[in-house]
Amino acid sequence: MKHTLYLLFVGVWMLFLTGCSTTKHLAEGETLYIGMRKTTVDNLDESTMGKKALEEAEAAITVAPNNAVFGSGSMRWHVPVGLWVYNRFQRYEKGLGKWIFNKLASEPVYISTVNPDTRVKVASNLLHDYGFFNGTVTYEVDSTDNPRKARLKYHIDMGHGYKLDSIAYEGFSPRADSLIRATYNERIIRRDDHFDVTKLNEERERLVALFRDNGYYYYRSDFITFLADTLIRSGYVNLKIVPKKSVPPEALRTYYIGHTSVYLTGHNGEQPVDSLKRRNFTVYYAGKKPGIRYGVLRKRFLYRKGELYSQTRQDYTQEALARLGVFKFNEFQYTPRHDGSDTLDIRVNSVFDLPYDSELEFNVTTKSTKQTGPGAIFKLSRKNFRRMGASLNLELKGSYEWQTSSTVDGESSVMNSYELGAALSLNFPRLVLPWVRNRVNPFLYPSETNFKIYVDQVNRARYFKMLSFGGEVSYSFQRSRSVKHTVTPLHLAFNKLQHRTARFDSIAAQNPMLFNSLDDQFIPSVSYTITYDNSYRKKKNRIWWENSVTSAGNVTSLIYAAFGKKFSERDKKFLGTPFAQFLKYSSELRYLHEFNEYHQLAARVMGGVIWAYGNKTIAPYSEQFYVGGANSIRAFTIRSIGPGRFHPAENANYSYVDETGDIKLEANLEYRFRILSNFLGGNLNGAAFLDAGNVWLMRKDEARPGAEFTLNRFFDSIAVGTGIGIRYDLSFLVLRLDWGIALHVPYDTEKSGYYNIPKFKDGMGIHFAIGYPF
């Protein structure tokens, strides 16, 4: 009865709304804008510059009407609820009616709001900016049957584009002119380039940066102008770059660095009361001693007294101070001395950030084995540890799982599996090496050194209990903004199987290849990772590509070989524990195409292979690959697919063991779109995705038929899933909910056809996560 009344109420409400007019309560003299007709284009230029100019012009004239489809200027939803609510509830000043108006109403978009007269002028100017000087944009109002509704139709005539002919730099001082000539090959604009005002501005900024890097502290962009002549040669522009006549005298002088004073303010506002001066650098601080060591602070300043002022060195200095993670902000003030000399004294106002930072994350895991349970990760960071500018980080994690069904394999039992872990790391925002000077190199991008130790306890009820512990030293550095190198010269890990049950032993006897990966072992390894990332350029096409190589046990084997044991000999031990020996390679490529602010296409391809040999021919469990989960194939839970076409039956002895492999291939495609802007302080976005992949074994395993990698039935061995999701983007945090739907599993389900999911409900995965999957 309640359900029927609810449907009746919704139906009456919709009929009520549909009876509302979208124009009845429009402002006097206004016409409702209901979108654009198709824009016509004459003299279309198919060149890259022509396409860019047309795109900019069309963006200037495109305005989304009410109830637009994903921000489109021409497509609208047929149910204009926002306008209906606006017209029906506009009169309410309080109560339920006012609440409905505030939450659901959409203010009408008028022709006058669109202001097409101004928009065609802006669009025409944009064509001119890209060298289409005779390009024009016009419009007409396309009326409808309702005199209070109208569409706009635009017409763009691009004319023809102009190119650059001669380019001359005139009127600069002899020293400035010599700087221009010395960097002539670095110029942004060249003869026969398409005229592009954005490139002209880039060239002006290049000149200003060049001057400011060579002592011209007061030089600014508006001191340079352009003179263009289009009459000398038809279709071409003769260009002169000249300084303005009104450039102030101080902008034409070069300046040198003088004394530097740093004022350190505490995170609670404590003002400096004491000072420490060494040569031409003074630190003012509160308390008994500076909040950061003098040497650590001084080495962030990438200049010395008497050097020419350099904008680049100032920028690097500010970045180096920011990378310490100690200060809320750093303000630089340059003051010329009163004696009229060419010296700039520097005052830096720095405010300490809060000394501690913490993060708490909760999650709930549900597995296809009918196990479920909560998990949590707590992170605590102590910034500026021992005033060294380093960060001391503690991470505690834990999870617990229990069996949701009343019986397991016919036994009444509760599965009390759990995982506990702790990690302690010390991170320095610089390279900590005995042969590297501590002073930051201004031509190096961010670098880090990380020292880490960890311990993990894993308990799989009725099977085993394992203790893992170890540590590592890693270095990260960049020699360009887009390429990052990470070297881990030392990584030591110990896996100790503390307890194993009779059931575990019986399964191990049936499948030794699977369970030998859980044996006691020592994993000494070195690794190298290179990452390419061009996202800083903010282009429409962004690429992120990471490749990693890991070698384990080989250095140890070489040491043994030096003492007479063969490199390939097995059963070599360290402290009584066999050590692993393998090579591992993995690669991940991400691509993002941004159609506009509201629509993006993201793709990812990743793969990896691990080859165990010598001392241990089975790769450690912790190093093997897996698929599934919130950031992988989202139709499946984590580690629930593979290897290959093998899948343990639910009643099998090892149905509770995670499914991993030596080879991994995975591909993901995701279309992202805006649903609502400025929704409760953020943007509500949607996504539709397609995921595919699997893992395989390198060697044949009799206990797991079909698990090894072969080209036979390769495509049938790929798990495929699709789905949709929503993302709540708060700019600093993204909350994500994905609903994955399985399309194909690589194993036999007794259902024919490519779609071989026995029941639709069994092929669904719901994931709540933080951040984008890739």
Short mmCIF file of C-alpha atoms in Angstrom, two decimals, residues 429-761:
data_model
loop_
_atom_site.label_atom_id
_atom_site.label_comp_id
_atom_site.label_asym_id
_atom_site.label_seq_id
_atom_site.Cartn_x
_atom_site.Cartn_y
_atom_site.Cartn_z
CA PRO A 429 64.09 15.76 0.57
CA ARG A 430 67.62 15.37 -0.82
CA LEU A 431 70.14 12.69 -1.74
CA VAL A 432 71.90 11.35 1.36
CA LEU A 433 75.14 9.91 -0.02
CA PRO A 434 78.70 10.30 1.29
CA TRP A 435 80.04 11.47 -2.08
CA VAL A 436 77.21 13.96 -2.82
CA ARG A 437 77.52 17.53 -1.53
CA ASN A 438 74.60 18.58 0.62
CA ARG A 439 74.13 21.86 -1.18
CA VAL A 440 71.15 21.48 -3.51
CA ASN A 441 72.09 21.59 -7.18
CA PRO A 442 69.89 24.22 -8.87
CA PHE A 443 69.89 22.22 -12.09
CA LEU A 444 68.45 19.12 -10.42
CA TYR A 445 64.74 18.65 -9.91
CA PRO A 446 63.30 17.21 -6.67
CA SER A 447 65.31 14.40 -5.07
CA GLU A 448 64.51 12.18 -2.09
CA THR A 449 66.14 9.57 0.10
CA ASN A 450 63.99 7.11 1.99
CA PHE A 451 65.03 4.69 4.77
CA LYS A 452 62.32 2.19 5.72
CA ILE A 453 61.82 -0.81 8.01
CA TYR A 454 58.62 -2.83 8.28
CA VAL A 455 57.01 -5.89 9.83
CA ASP A 456 53.81 -7.73 8.82
CA GLN A 457 51.95 -10.54 10.52
CA VAL A 458 49.51 -12.58 8.39
CA ASN A 459 47.22 -15.23 9.85
CA ARG A 460 45.14 -17.41 7.52
CA ALA A 461 42.88 -19.38 9.86
CA ARG A 462 43.19 -23.16 9.61
CA TYR A 463 46.13 -22.80 7.20
CA PHE A 464 49.22 -20.84 8.29
CA LYS A 465 50.68 -17.88 10.09
CA MET A 466 53.48 -15.91 8.44
CA LEU A 467 55.80 -13.16 9.70
CA SER A 468 57.41 -10.83 7.14
CA PHE A 469 59.92 -8.15 8.01
CA GLY A 470 62.63 -6.19 6.27
CA GLY A 471 63.92 -2.81 5.22
CA GLU A 472 65.11 -0.81 2.27
CA VAL A 473 67.02 2.27 1.17
CA SER A 474 65.80 4.08 -1.95
CA TYR A 475 66.79 7.20 -3.86
CA SER A 476 64.63 9.26 -6.22
CA PHE A 477 65.88 12.08 -8.39
CA GLN A 478 65.06 13.98 -11.57
CA ARG A 479 67.27 15.56 -14.21
CA SER A 480 64.29 16.94 -16.11
CA ARG A 481 60.76 17.87 -15.16
CA SER A 482 59.25 14.90 -17.00
CA VAL A 483 61.60 12.00 -16.12
CA LYS A 484 62.06 10.55 -12.63
CA HIS A 485 64.56 7.88 -11.60
CA THR A 486 64.20 5.69 -8.50
CA VAL A 487 67.02 3.42 -7.41
CA THR A 488 66.72 0.93 -4.54
CA PRO A 489 70.25 -0.40 -3.99
CA LEU A 490 69.27 -2.30 -0.88
CA HIS A 491 66.04 -4.13 -0.11
CA LEU A 492 66.09 -6.96 2.41
CA ALA A 493 62.98 -9.01 3.20
CA PHE A 494 62.51 -12.11 5.36
CA ASN A 495 59.43 -14.35 5.16
CA LYS A 496 59.06 -16.74 8.08
CA LEU A 497 56.29 -19.36 8.09
CA GLN A 498 55.69 -19.50 11.84
CA HIS A 499 52.87 -22.01 11.92
CA ARG A 500 51.32 -24.44 9.44
CA THR A 501 48.40 -26.74 10.01
CA ALA A 502 47.91 -30.33 8.92
CA ARG A 503 45.39 -29.12 6.36
CA PHE A 504 48.00 -26.77 4.92
CA ASP A 505 50.51 -29.63 4.71
CA SER A 506 48.01 -31.85 2.90
CA ILE A 507 47.30 -29.11 0.34
CA ALA A 508 51.03 -28.41 -0.06
CA ALA A 509 51.54 -32.08 -0.92
CA GLN A 510 48.92 -31.78 -3.69
CA ASN A 511 50.25 -28.49 -5.06
CA PRO A 512 53.90 -27.91 -4.06
CA MET A 513 54.46 -25.28 -6.76
CA LEU A 514 51.77 -23.04 -5.33
CA PHE A 515 52.67 -23.39 -1.69
CA ASN A 516 56.47 -23.35 -2.00
CA SER A 517 56.09 -19.65 -2.70
CA LEU A 518 55.09 -19.32 0.97
CA ASP A 519 58.17 -21.12 2.33
CA ASP A 520 60.71 -19.47 4.61
CA GLN A 521 62.95 -17.34 2.46
CA PHE A 522 65.26 -14.37 2.40
CA ILE A 523 64.76 -11.86 -0.44
CA PRO A 524 67.74 -9.55 -1.06
CA SER A 525 67.04 -7.38 -4.09
CA VAL A 526 67.99 -4.24 -5.99
CA SER A 527 65.67 -2.36 -8.34
CA TYR A 528 65.53 0.54 -10.75
CA THR A 529 62.44 2.44 -11.90
CA ILE A 530 62.14 5.15 -14.53
CA THR A 531 58.96 7.22 -14.83
CA TYR A 532 57.97 9.58 -17.64
CA ASP A 533 55.22 12.11 -16.91
CA ASN A 534 54.30 15.06 -19.16
CA SER A 535 51.21 16.16 -17.21
CA TYR A 536 52.97 19.31 -16.02
CA ARG A 537 52.60 20.69 -19.55
CA LYS A 538 48.80 20.64 -19.11
CA LYS A 539 48.27 19.41 -22.66
CA LYS A 540 45.15 17.69 -23.95
CA ASN A 541 47.09 14.46 -24.39
CA ARG A 542 48.94 13.37 -21.26
CA ILE A 543 51.20 10.35 -20.91
CA TRP A 544 52.54 8.60 -17.82
CA TRP A 545 54.86 5.64 -18.39
CA GLU A 546 56.72 3.69 -15.72
CA ASN A 547 59.17 0.82 -16.19
CA SER A 548 60.73 -1.14 -13.33
CA VAL A 549 63.39 -3.85 -13.14
CA THR A 550 64.17 -5.88 -10.00
CA SER A 551 66.97 -8.37 -9.46
CA ALA A 552 66.92 -10.60 -6.37
CA GLY A 553 69.57 -12.94 -5.02
CA ASN A 554 72.09 -12.41 -7.78
CA VAL A 555 74.54 -10.29 -5.79
CA THR A 556 74.30 -12.80 -2.94
CA SER A 557 74.94 -15.67 -5.37
CA LEU A 558 78.01 -13.89 -6.73
CA ILE A 559 79.37 -13.62 -3.20
CA TYR A 560 78.78 -17.34 -2.71
CA ALA A 561 80.44 -18.03 -6.08
CA ALA A 562 83.52 -16.15 -4.88
CA PHE A 563 83.76 -18.71 -2.07
CA GLY A 564 83.47 -21.71 -4.37
CA LYS A 565 79.71 -22.33 -4.74
CA LYS A 566 78.36 -22.39 -8.28
CA PHE A 567 76.10 -19.49 -9.29
CA SER A 568 73.36 -21.92 -10.37
CA GLU A 569 73.68 -24.19 -7.34
CA ARG A 570 70.54 -24.58 -5.24
CA ASP A 571 69.87 -24.69 -1.50
CA LYS A 572 72.14 -21.74 -0.76
CA LYS A 573 71.13 -20.14 2.55
CA PHE A 574 71.66 -16.92 4.48
CA LEU A 575 71.36 -17.13 8.28
CA GLY A 576 69.84 -20.57 7.80
CA THR A 577 67.15 -19.34 5.38
CA PRO A 578 67.11 -20.06 1.61
CA PHE A 579 67.22 -16.86 -0.41
CA ALA A 580 65.13 -16.09 -3.48
CA GLN A 581 66.69 -15.59 -6.88
CA PHE A 582 64.67 -13.98 -9.68
CA LEU A 583 64.42 -11.22 -12.28
CA LYS A 584 61.26 -9.12 -12.48
CA TYR A 585 60.14 -6.55 -15.03
CA SER A 586 56.93 -4.52 -15.04
CA SER A 587 55.63 -1.68 -17.20
CA GLU A 588 52.59 0.57 -16.96
CA LEU A 589 51.45 3.12 -19.55
CA ARG A 590 48.66 5.63 -18.87
CA TYR A 591 47.08 7.96 -21.40
CA LEU A 592 44.60 10.77 -20.79
CA HIS A 593 42.87 12.72 -23.54
CA GLU A 594 40.99 15.78 -22.36
CA PHE A 595 38.22 16.77 -24.77
CA ASN A 596 37.37 19.69 -22.49
CA GLU A 597 36.86 20.43 -18.80
CA TYR A 598 33.83 18.13 -18.68
CA HIS A 599 34.86 15.11 -20.77
CA GLN A 600 38.02 12.95 -20.68
CA LEU A 601 39.08 9.59 -22.01
CA ALA A 602 41.58 7.65 -19.89
CA ALA A 603 43.38 4.45 -20.84
CA ARG A 604 45.94 2.17 -19.21
CA VAL A 605 48.00 -0.79 -20.42
CA MET A 606 50.20 -2.68 -17.98
CA GLY A 607 52.10 -5.91 -17.79
CA GLY A 608 54.87 -7.72 -16.03
CA VAL A 609 56.87 -10.92 -15.85
CA ILE A 610 58.90 -12.58 -13.11
CA TRP A 611 61.36 -15.42 -13.72
CA ALA A 612 62.59 -17.39 -10.71
CA TYR A 613 65.70 -19.55 -11.18
CA GLY A 614 68.82 -20.86 -9.48
CA ASN A 615 68.39 -21.10 -5.74
CA LYS A 616 64.56 -20.85 -5.82
CA THR A 617 62.62 -21.67 -9.00
CA ILE A 618 59.32 -20.42 -7.58
CA ALA A 619 58.87 -16.67 -7.13
CA PRO A 620 57.98 -15.46 -3.62
CA TYR A 621 54.28 -14.93 -3.06
CA SER A 622 54.81 -11.24 -2.21
CA GLU A 623 56.41 -10.63 -5.63
CA GLN A 624 53.81 -12.40 -7.79
CA PHE A 625 51.21 -10.56 -9.88
CA TYR A 626 47.43 -10.45 -9.47
CA VAL A 627 44.38 -8.73 -10.94
CA GLY A 628 40.99 -7.63 -9.65
CA GLY A 629 39.91 -5.04 -7.14
CA ALA A 630 39.08 -1.33 -7.04
CA ASN A 631 42.07 -0.28 -9.17
CA SER A 632 42.18 -3.21 -11.58
CA ILE A 633 39.41 -5.28 -13.21
CA ARG A 634 36.56 -3.89 -11.17
CA ALA A 635 34.03 -6.62 -11.93
CA PHE A 636 36.07 -8.99 -9.73
CA THR A 637 37.44 -8.90 -6.22
CA ILE A 638 41.17 -8.69 -5.68
CA ARG A 639 43.22 -11.85 -6.46
CA SER A 640 40.13 -13.78 -7.65
CA ILE A 641 41.06 -14.37 -11.32
CA GLY A 642 43.67 -16.74 -12.78
CA PRO A 643 46.23 -17.93 -13.17
CA GLY A 644 45.31 -18.54 -16.81
CA ARG A 645 42.14 -20.58 -17.31
CA PHE A 646 42.45 -22.22 -13.91
CA HIS A 647 39.94 -21.46 -11.18
CA PRO A 648 39.61 -23.46 -7.93
CA ALA A 649 36.21 -24.89 -7.19
CA GLU A 650 34.46 -23.38 -4.18
CA ASN A 651 34.70 -26.69 -2.32
CA ALA A 652 38.36 -27.31 -3.23
CA ASN A 653 40.95 -27.54 -0.49
CA TYR A 654 42.74 -24.43 -1.68
CA SER A 655 39.72 -22.36 -2.73
CA TYR A 656 40.65 -19.79 -0.09
CA VAL A 657 44.16 -19.23 -1.46
CA ASP A 658 44.72 -16.03 -3.45
CA GLU A 659 45.13 -16.48 -7.20
CA THR A 660 48.48 -15.08 -8.39
CA GLY A 661 50.86 -15.62 -11.30
CA ASP A 662 54.25 -14.97 -12.88
CA ILE A 663 52.95 -13.05 -15.91
CA LYS A 664 50.43 -10.23 -15.96
CA LEU A 665 48.60 -8.39 -18.75
CA GLU A 666 45.90 -5.82 -18.13
CA ALA A 667 44.17 -3.04 -20.07
CA ASN A 668 41.61 -0.46 -18.93
CA LEU A 669 39.54 2.15 -20.77
CA GLU A 670 37.44 4.76 -18.96
CA TYR A 671 35.27 7.62 -20.22
CA ARG A 672 34.84 10.36 -17.60
CA PHE A 673 32.19 13.06 -17.73
CA ARG A 674 30.74 15.82 -15.58
CA ILE A 675 27.29 15.28 -14.07
CA LEU A 676 26.94 18.31 -11.77
CA SER A 677 29.25 21.25 -11.17
CA ASN A 678 29.56 22.93 -7.78
CA PHE A 679 27.61 20.15 -6.09
CA LEU A 680 27.87 20.52 -2.30
CA GLY A 681 31.27 22.14 -2.59
CA GLY A 682 32.66 19.85 -5.31
CA ASN A 683 32.01 18.37 -8.74
CA LEU A 684 29.98 15.21 -9.26
CA ASN A 685 31.45 13.21 -12.14
CA GLY A 686 30.47 9.97 -13.82
CA ALA A 687 32.42 7.24 -15.59
CA ALA A 688 31.85 4.27 -17.88
CA PHE A 689 34.69 1.75 -18.07
CA LEU A 690 35.90 -1.46 -19.69
CA ASP A 691 38.57 -3.64 -18.01
CA ALA A 692 40.38 -6.75 -19.23
CA GLY A 693 43.32 -8.88 -18.12
CA ASN A 694 44.66 -11.94 -16.32
CA VAL A 695 47.75 -13.53 -14.79
CA TRP A 696 49.55 -16.72 -15.87
CA LEU A 697 52.29 -19.08 -14.70
CA MET A 698 55.67 -19.32 -16.44
CA ARG A 699 55.94 -23.06 -15.78
CA LYS A 700 53.38 -25.80 -16.08
CA ASP A 701 51.69 -26.85 -12.84
CA GLU A 702 49.96 -30.25 -12.88
CA ALA A 703 47.79 -29.26 -9.92
CA ARG A 704 46.50 -26.18 -11.76
CA PRO A 705 45.67 -27.19 -15.36
CA GLY A 706 45.49 -24.34 -17.85
CA ALA A 707 47.39 -21.95 -15.56
CA GLU A 708 50.52 -21.60 -17.73
CA PHE A 709 50.87 -18.97 -20.46
CA THR A 710 50.18 -20.21 -24.00
CA LEU A 711 48.97 -18.57 -27.19
CA ASN A 712 46.34 -21.29 -27.51
CA ARG A 713 42.97 -19.77 -26.56
CA PHE A 714 44.79 -16.63 -25.40
CA PHE A 715 41.82 -14.29 -25.87
CA ASP A 716 39.48 -16.72 -24.12
CA SER A 717 41.81 -16.60 -21.10
CA ILE A 718 41.31 -12.84 -20.69
CA ALA A 719 38.80 -11.81 -18.02
CA VAL A 720 36.61 -8.90 -19.18
CA GLY A 721 34.36 -6.58 -17.20
CA THR A 722 32.54 -3.32 -17.72
CA GLY A 723 30.64 -0.96 -15.47
CA ILE A 724 29.80 2.56 -14.41
CA GLY A 725 30.85 4.74 -11.52
CA ILE A 726 30.50 8.11 -9.86
CA ARG A 727 33.23 10.35 -8.48
CA TYR A 728 32.82 13.19 -6.01
CA ASP A 729 35.74 15.51 -6.68
CA LEU A 730 36.61 18.01 -3.95
CA SER A 731 39.87 18.98 -5.75
CA PHE A 732 41.92 17.88 -2.73
CA LEU A 733 40.07 14.55 -2.39
CA VAL A 734 38.21 12.27 -4.80
CA LEU A 735 35.65 9.79 -3.47
CA ARG A 736 34.89 7.01 -5.93
CA LEU A 737 32.14 4.39 -6.18
CA ASP A 738 32.37 1.85 -9.03
CA TRP A 739 29.90 -0.87 -10.04
CA GLY A 740 31.65 -3.52 -12.11
CA ILE A 741 29.80 -6.05 -14.27
CA ALA A 742 31.55 -9.21 -15.46
CA LEU A 743 31.28 -10.03 -19.17
CA HIS A 744 33.65 -12.99 -19.47
CA VAL A 745 35.68 -15.20 -17.14
CA PRO A 746 38.62 -17.28 -18.44
CA TYR A 747 37.53 -20.56 -16.89
CA ASP A 748 34.73 -22.98 -17.77
CA THR A 749 31.38 -22.08 -16.18
CA GLU A 750 29.27 -24.64 -18.09
CA LYS A 751 27.61 -21.75 -19.90
CA SER A 752 28.24 -21.45 -23.64
CA GLY A 753 29.04 -18.25 -25.50
CA TYR A 754 31.47 -15.43 -24.75
CA TYR A 755 29.21 -14.07 -22.01
CA ASN A 756 29.68 -17.04 -19.68
CA ILE A 757 28.57 -15.59 -16.34
CA PRO A 758 26.15 -18.15 -14.80
CA LYS A 759 24.15 -15.56 -12.85
CA PHE A 760 24.17 -11.81 -13.37
CA LYS A 761 24.29 -11.11 -9.62
#
